mmCIF file of C-alpha atoms in Angstrom:
data_model
loop_
_atom_site.group_PDB
_atom_site.id
_atom_site.type_symbol
_atom_site.label_atom_id
_atom_site.label_comp_id
_atom_site.label_asym_id
_atom_site.label_seq_id
_atom_site.Cartn_x
_atom_site.Cartn_y
_atom_site.Cartn_z
ATOM 1 C CA UNK A 20 104.664 145.399 88.946
ATOM 2 C CA UNK A 21 107.668 143.501 89.372
ATOM 3 C CA UNK A 22 108.015 141.375 92.927
ATOM 4 C CA UNK A 23 109.432 142.863 95.781
ATOM 5 C CA UNK A 24 113.381 142.029 96.142
ATOM 6 C CA UNK A 25 114.638 140.620 99.339
ATOM 7 C CA UNK A 26 118.651 140.977 99.705
ATOM 8 C CA UNK A 27 119.276 138.607 102.288
ATOM 9 C CA UNK A 28 120.860 135.484 103.644
ATOM 10 C CA UNK A 29 119.276 132.957 105.881
ATOM 11 C CA UNK A 30 122.181 132.923 108.015
ATOM 12 C CA UNK A 31 120.964 136.348 109.709
ATOM 13 C CA UNK A 32 118.538 136.004 112.115
ATOM 14 C CA UNK A 33 116.864 138.902 110.684
ATOM 15 C CA UNK A 34 116.507 137.875 107.352
ATOM 16 C CA UNK A 35 115.300 134.636 108.536
ATOM 17 C CA UNK A 36 112.147 136.471 110.279
ATOM 18 C CA UNK A 37 111.384 138.891 106.934
ATOM 19 C CA UNK A 38 111.721 135.438 105.055
ATOM 20 C CA UNK A 39 108.849 133.579 106.945
ATOM 21 C CA UNK A 40 107.073 136.449 106.895
ATOM 22 C CA UNK A 41 106.603 136.841 103.675
ATOM 23 C CA UNK A 42 106.454 133.202 102.941
ATOM 24 C CA UNK A 43 103.584 133.118 105.274
ATOM 25 C CA UNK A 44 101.500 135.486 103.847
ATOM 26 C CA UNK A 45 101.979 134.685 100.046
ATOM 27 C CA UNK A 46 103.824 137.984 99.317
ATOM 28 C CA UNK A 47 105.397 137.905 95.332
ATOM 29 C CA UNK A 48 108.787 138.500 96.218
ATOM 30 C CA UNK A 49 112.195 137.678 94.392
ATOM 31 C CA UNK A 50 114.847 136.221 97.068
ATOM 32 C CA UNK A 51 118.586 137.940 95.912
ATOM 33 C CA UNK A 52 121.048 136.208 98.449
ATOM 34 C CA UNK A 53 123.987 138.512 99.946
ATOM 35 C CA UNK A 54 126.441 136.127 100.975
ATOM 36 C CA UNK A 55 127.455 137.381 104.481
ATOM 37 C CA UNK A 56 130.115 134.482 104.559
ATOM 38 C CA UNK A 57 132.244 135.458 101.765
ATOM 39 C CA UNK A 58 131.861 139.476 102.344
ATOM 40 C CA UNK A 59 129.218 140.086 99.800
ATOM 41 C CA UNK A 60 127.504 142.932 101.882
ATOM 42 C CA UNK A 61 130.656 144.714 101.787
ATOM 43 C CA UNK A 62 131.082 144.978 98.252
ATOM 44 C CA UNK A 63 130.313 148.598 95.993
ATOM 45 C CA UNK A 64 127.489 146.667 94.520
ATOM 46 C CA UNK A 65 125.121 146.092 97.528
ATOM 47 C CA UNK A 66 126.788 149.206 99.021
ATOM 48 C CA UNK A 67 125.348 151.412 96.538
ATOM 49 C CA UNK A 68 121.837 149.482 97.905
ATOM 50 C CA UNK A 69 122.503 149.460 101.570
ATOM 51 C CA UNK A 70 125.072 152.187 102.750
ATOM 52 C CA UNK A 71 125.579 150.527 106.061
ATOM 53 C CA UNK A 72 125.978 147.204 104.153
ATOM 54 C CA UNK A 73 123.238 145.217 106.426
ATOM 55 C CA UNK A 74 120.616 142.556 105.668
ATOM 56 C CA UNK A 75 117.725 142.209 105.307
ATOM 57 C CA UNK A 76 117.053 145.121 102.422
ATOM 58 C CA UNK A 77 113.590 145.003 100.548
ATOM 59 C CA UNK A 78 113.407 147.009 97.289
ATOM 60 C CA UNK A 79 109.684 147.515 96.163
ATOM 61 C CA UNK A 80 109.948 149.164 92.417
ATOM 62 C CA UNK A 81 112.819 151.554 93.383
ATOM 63 C CA UNK A 82 111.824 151.941 97.318
ATOM 64 C CA UNK A 83 114.417 150.533 99.274
ATOM 65 C CA UNK A 84 113.902 149.826 103.154
ATOM 66 C CA UNK A 85 115.934 148.120 105.617
ATOM 67 C CA UNK A 86 115.611 147.219 109.181
ATOM 68 C CA UNK A 87 113.360 144.075 109.654
ATOM 69 C CA UNK A 88 111.106 145.899 111.866
ATOM 70 C CA UNK A 89 110.276 148.738 109.396
ATOM 71 C CA UNK A 90 110.248 145.860 106.598
ATOM 72 C CA UNK A 91 107.274 144.116 108.927
ATOM 73 C CA UNK A 92 105.373 147.104 109.296
ATOM 74 C CA UNK A 93 105.604 148.136 105.534
ATOM 75 C CA UNK A 94 104.761 144.677 103.844
ATOM 76 C CA UNK A 95 101.787 144.382 106.329
ATOM 77 C CA UNK A 96 100.270 147.448 105.619
ATOM 78 C CA UNK A 97 101.148 147.658 101.558
ATOM 79 C CA UNK A 98 99.733 143.858 101.312
ATOM 80 C CA UNK A 99 97.040 143.521 103.606
ATOM 81 C CA UNK A 100 98.301 140.618 105.138
ATOM 82 C CA UNK A 101 96.067 139.065 108.382
ATOM 83 C CA UNK A 102 95.505 141.388 111.345
ATOM 84 C CA UNK A 103 96.989 138.913 113.637
ATOM 85 C CA UNK A 104 100.271 139.685 112.146
ATOM 86 C CA UNK A 105 100.310 143.321 112.512
ATOM 87 C CA UNK A 106 97.102 144.816 113.221
ATOM 88 C CA UNK A 107 95.480 147.902 111.843
ATOM 89 C CA UNK A 108 92.570 147.894 113.626
ATOM 90 C CA UNK A 109 93.419 146.909 117.356
ATOM 91 C CA UNK A 110 95.406 149.577 118.204
ATOM 92 C CA UNK A 111 96.425 147.705 121.674
ATOM 93 C CA UNK A 112 97.421 144.790 119.966
ATOM 94 C CA UNK A 113 99.850 146.869 117.533
ATOM 95 C CA UNK A 114 101.173 149.337 120.372
ATOM 96 C CA UNK A 115 101.878 145.292 122.380
ATOM 97 C CA UNK A 116 104.039 144.111 119.204
ATOM 98 C CA UNK A 117 105.809 147.387 118.754
ATOM 99 C CA UNK A 118 106.871 147.400 122.143
ATOM 100 C CA UNK A 119 108.315 143.853 121.544
ATOM 101 C CA UNK A 120 110.388 144.932 118.513
ATOM 102 C CA UNK A 121 111.534 147.842 120.214
ATOM 103 C CA UNK A 122 112.613 145.898 123.264
ATOM 104 C CA UNK A 123 114.040 143.148 121.439
ATOM 105 C CA UNK A 124 116.914 144.757 120.002
ATOM 106 C CA UNK A 125 118.723 145.929 123.299
ATOM 107 C CA UNK A 126 117.551 142.770 124.966
ATOM 108 C CA UNK A 127 117.187 139.390 122.863
ATOM 109 C CA UNK A 128 119.233 140.627 120.273
ATOM 110 C CA UNK A 129 121.878 142.166 122.337
ATOM 111 C CA UNK A 130 122.219 139.177 124.513
ATOM 112 C CA UNK A 131 121.662 135.982 122.657
ATOM 113 C CA UNK A 132 123.390 137.218 119.763
ATOM 114 C CA UNK A 133 126.391 137.877 121.395
ATOM 115 C CA UNK A 134 126.340 134.726 123.488
ATOM 116 C CA UNK A 135 126.507 133.158 119.882
ATOM 117 C CA UNK A 136 129.000 134.969 118.410
ATOM 118 C CA UNK A 137 131.491 134.777 121.088
ATOM 119 C CA UNK A 138 131.053 131.180 120.624
ATOM 120 C CA UNK A 139 130.644 130.689 116.916
ATOM 121 C CA UNK A 140 132.560 133.712 115.449
ATOM 122 C CA UNK A 141 135.845 132.699 117.752
ATOM 123 C CA UNK A 142 135.435 128.764 117.100
ATOM 124 C CA UNK A 143 135.476 129.120 113.556
ATOM 125 C CA UNK A 144 138.306 131.327 113.247
ATOM 126 C CA UNK A 145 140.852 129.397 115.305
ATOM 127 C CA UNK A 146 140.212 132.011 118.248
ATOM 128 C CA UNK A 147 139.775 131.043 121.999
ATOM 129 C CA UNK A 148 136.092 131.651 123.356
ATOM 130 C CA UNK A 149 136.012 134.121 125.840
ATOM 131 C CA UNK A 150 133.953 132.108 128.605
ATOM 132 C CA UNK A 151 133.297 134.835 130.801
ATOM 133 C CA UNK A 152 132.273 136.978 128.101
ATOM 134 C CA UNK A 153 129.367 133.966 127.065
ATOM 135 C CA UNK A 154 128.453 133.823 130.554
ATOM 136 C CA UNK A 155 127.988 137.343 130.851
ATOM 137 C CA UNK A 156 125.573 137.533 128.034
ATOM 138 C CA UNK A 157 123.836 134.256 129.055
ATOM 139 C CA UNK A 158 123.182 135.685 132.310
ATOM 140 C CA UNK A 159 121.624 138.615 130.634
ATOM 141 C CA UNK A 160 119.418 136.768 128.323
ATOM 142 C CA UNK A 161 117.925 134.717 131.331
ATOM 143 C CA UNK A 162 116.726 137.731 132.705
ATOM 144 C CA UNK A 163 115.339 138.527 129.166
ATOM 145 C CA UNK A 164 113.834 135.325 128.661
ATOM 146 C CA UNK A 165 112.100 135.408 132.050
ATOM 147 C CA UNK A 166 110.884 138.860 130.915
ATOM 148 C CA UNK A 167 109.198 137.193 127.910
ATOM 149 C CA UNK A 168 108.063 134.631 130.361
ATOM 150 C CA UNK A 169 106.084 136.649 132.839
ATOM 151 C CA UNK A 170 105.177 139.531 130.596
ATOM 152 C CA UNK A 171 105.106 139.201 127.208
ATOM 153 C CA UNK A 172 103.338 135.339 127.904
ATOM 154 C CA UNK A 173 101.541 136.097 130.833
ATOM 155 C CA UNK A 174 98.187 135.215 130.092
ATOM 156 C CA UNK A 175 98.624 134.551 126.098
ATOM 157 C CA UNK A 176 100.229 131.702 124.126
ATOM 158 C CA UNK A 177 102.252 133.778 121.679
ATOM 159 C CA UNK A 178 103.929 137.307 122.064
ATOM 160 C CA UNK A 179 101.065 139.735 121.457
ATOM 161 C CA UNK A 180 98.191 137.607 121.730
ATOM 162 C CA UNK A 181 96.007 134.477 120.836
ATOM 163 C CA UNK A 182 97.806 134.386 117.488
ATOM 164 C CA UNK A 183 101.079 134.605 115.903
ATOM 165 C CA UNK A 184 102.474 137.847 115.269
ATOM 166 C CA UNK A 185 105.725 139.145 113.700
ATOM 167 C CA UNK A 186 107.160 139.737 117.477
ATOM 168 C CA UNK A 187 107.165 136.129 117.503
ATOM 169 C CA UNK A 188 109.150 135.408 114.512
ATOM 170 C CA UNK A 189 111.268 138.034 115.558
ATOM 171 C CA UNK A 190 112.185 136.333 118.498
ATOM 172 C CA UNK A 191 112.165 132.881 117.547
ATOM 173 C CA UNK A 192 115.001 133.416 114.405
ATOM 174 C CA UNK A 193 117.022 135.227 117.353
ATOM 175 C CA UNK A 194 117.122 132.778 120.133
ATOM 176 C CA UNK A 195 117.260 129.746 117.542
ATOM 177 C CA UNK A 196 120.978 130.906 116.467
ATOM 178 C CA UNK A 197 122.032 129.589 119.863
ATOM 179 C CA UNK A 198 120.947 125.906 118.708
ATOM 180 C CA UNK A 199 123.761 126.375 116.198
ATOM 181 C CA UNK A 200 126.609 126.136 119.040
ATOM 182 C CA UNK A 201 124.643 123.549 120.993
ATOM 183 C CA UNK A 202 123.406 125.913 123.485
ATOM 184 C CA UNK A 203 119.640 125.805 122.832
ATOM 185 C CA UNK A 204 119.011 125.739 127.023
ATOM 186 C CA UNK A 205 119.986 129.229 127.219
ATOM 187 C CA UNK A 206 116.337 129.589 126.272
ATOM 188 C CA UNK A 207 114.452 126.584 126.994
ATOM 189 C CA UNK A 208 115.652 126.139 130.472
ATOM 190 C CA UNK A 209 112.261 128.022 130.699
ATOM 191 C CA UNK A 210 109.212 125.644 130.316
ATOM 192 C CA UNK A 211 106.776 128.377 129.020
ATOM 193 C CA UNK A 212 109.442 129.985 126.368
ATOM 194 C CA UNK A 213 110.565 126.684 125.240
ATOM 195 C CA UNK A 214 106.927 125.606 124.882
ATOM 196 C CA UNK A 215 106.136 128.604 122.950
ATOM 197 C CA UNK A 216 109.066 128.336 120.613
ATOM 198 C CA UNK A 217 107.762 124.873 119.678
ATOM 199 C CA UNK A 218 104.548 126.365 118.806
ATOM 200 C CA UNK A 219 105.689 128.989 116.605
ATOM 201 C CA UNK A 220 107.877 126.589 114.609
ATOM 202 C CA UNK A 221 105.359 124.747 114.115
ATOM 203 C CA UNK A 222 102.976 127.421 113.011
ATOM 204 C CA UNK A 223 105.436 128.530 110.283
ATOM 205 C CA UNK A 224 106.219 124.945 108.857
ATOM 206 C CA UNK A 225 107.291 124.065 106.084
ATOM 207 C CA UNK A 226 109.217 127.341 105.477
ATOM 208 C CA UNK A 227 110.706 126.951 108.908
ATOM 209 C CA UNK A 228 112.400 123.916 107.483
ATOM 210 C CA UNK A 229 113.666 125.779 104.465
ATOM 211 C CA UNK A 230 115.369 128.508 107.226
ATOM 212 C CA UNK A 231 117.051 125.241 108.781
ATOM 213 C CA UNK A 232 118.320 123.623 105.802
ATOM 214 C CA UNK A 233 119.577 126.875 103.945
ATOM 215 C CA UNK A 234 120.615 128.803 107.311
ATOM 216 C CA UNK A 235 120.854 126.758 110.229
ATOM 217 C CA UNK A 236 122.419 123.492 109.408
ATOM 218 C CA UNK A 237 125.148 124.819 107.653
ATOM 219 C CA UNK A 238 126.649 126.675 110.284
ATOM 220 C CA UNK A 239 125.616 124.072 112.531
ATOM 221 C CA UNK A 240 127.746 121.211 110.909
ATOM 222 C CA UNK A 241 130.776 123.620 110.350
ATOM 223 C CA UNK A 242 130.759 124.419 114.229
ATOM 224 C CA UNK A 243 130.361 120.835 115.005
ATOM 225 C CA UNK A 244 133.094 119.867 112.732
ATOM 226 C CA UNK A 245 135.465 122.064 113.900
ATOM 227 C CA UNK A 246 134.672 121.489 117.626
ATOM 228 C CA UNK A 247 134.896 117.547 117.234
ATOM 229 C CA UNK A 248 138.082 118.310 115.430
ATOM 230 C CA UNK A 249 139.467 119.685 118.651
ATOM 231 C CA UNK A 250 139.127 116.856 120.833
#
């Protein structure tokens, strides 16, 4: 059978998370880059694959699936990855991972992404940054970071237990987009969450470095250059 096709752009947070998961578990796949910057996700060719024009998407021999959380679960079950990523036997741990993945979208993603977008997108497009909006999203993000500390990391080094899981990948990739705009203290202010981020990052090397060089660093360079030109 042909390898799974992963339609993605490593500038996207959930794309990085799925990419890391597939790499870490040696799942055979073909990376099909969909350049978000040039609007390839809006073109007719990709719209035939994803009607909502979003990445990541996988094509497993004709079975098309979007949404990173669903992709994690499908690949974990199909390829029988190590239990700690997404357990099939320990239902309590599986439920804890599901709890985080469900909570993530309206908390970490909703706040970190918007704090990032208000700074990055507006700067790149030459628009004024609405600092009041950035402050509002960062205030909400702070609450979510403290929840990760007090709840998800209360007794364990990783979000769902003693070892890394897909929940950690989802969270790390979302938070580290803030590094692009020099706003990493928006999550690293919390010592436990900062240590967790370093722990997860080191666990997924050398593949995190690939995400850094292809996804994070180019955006960081663009942002820094534009900011410097305005000084």
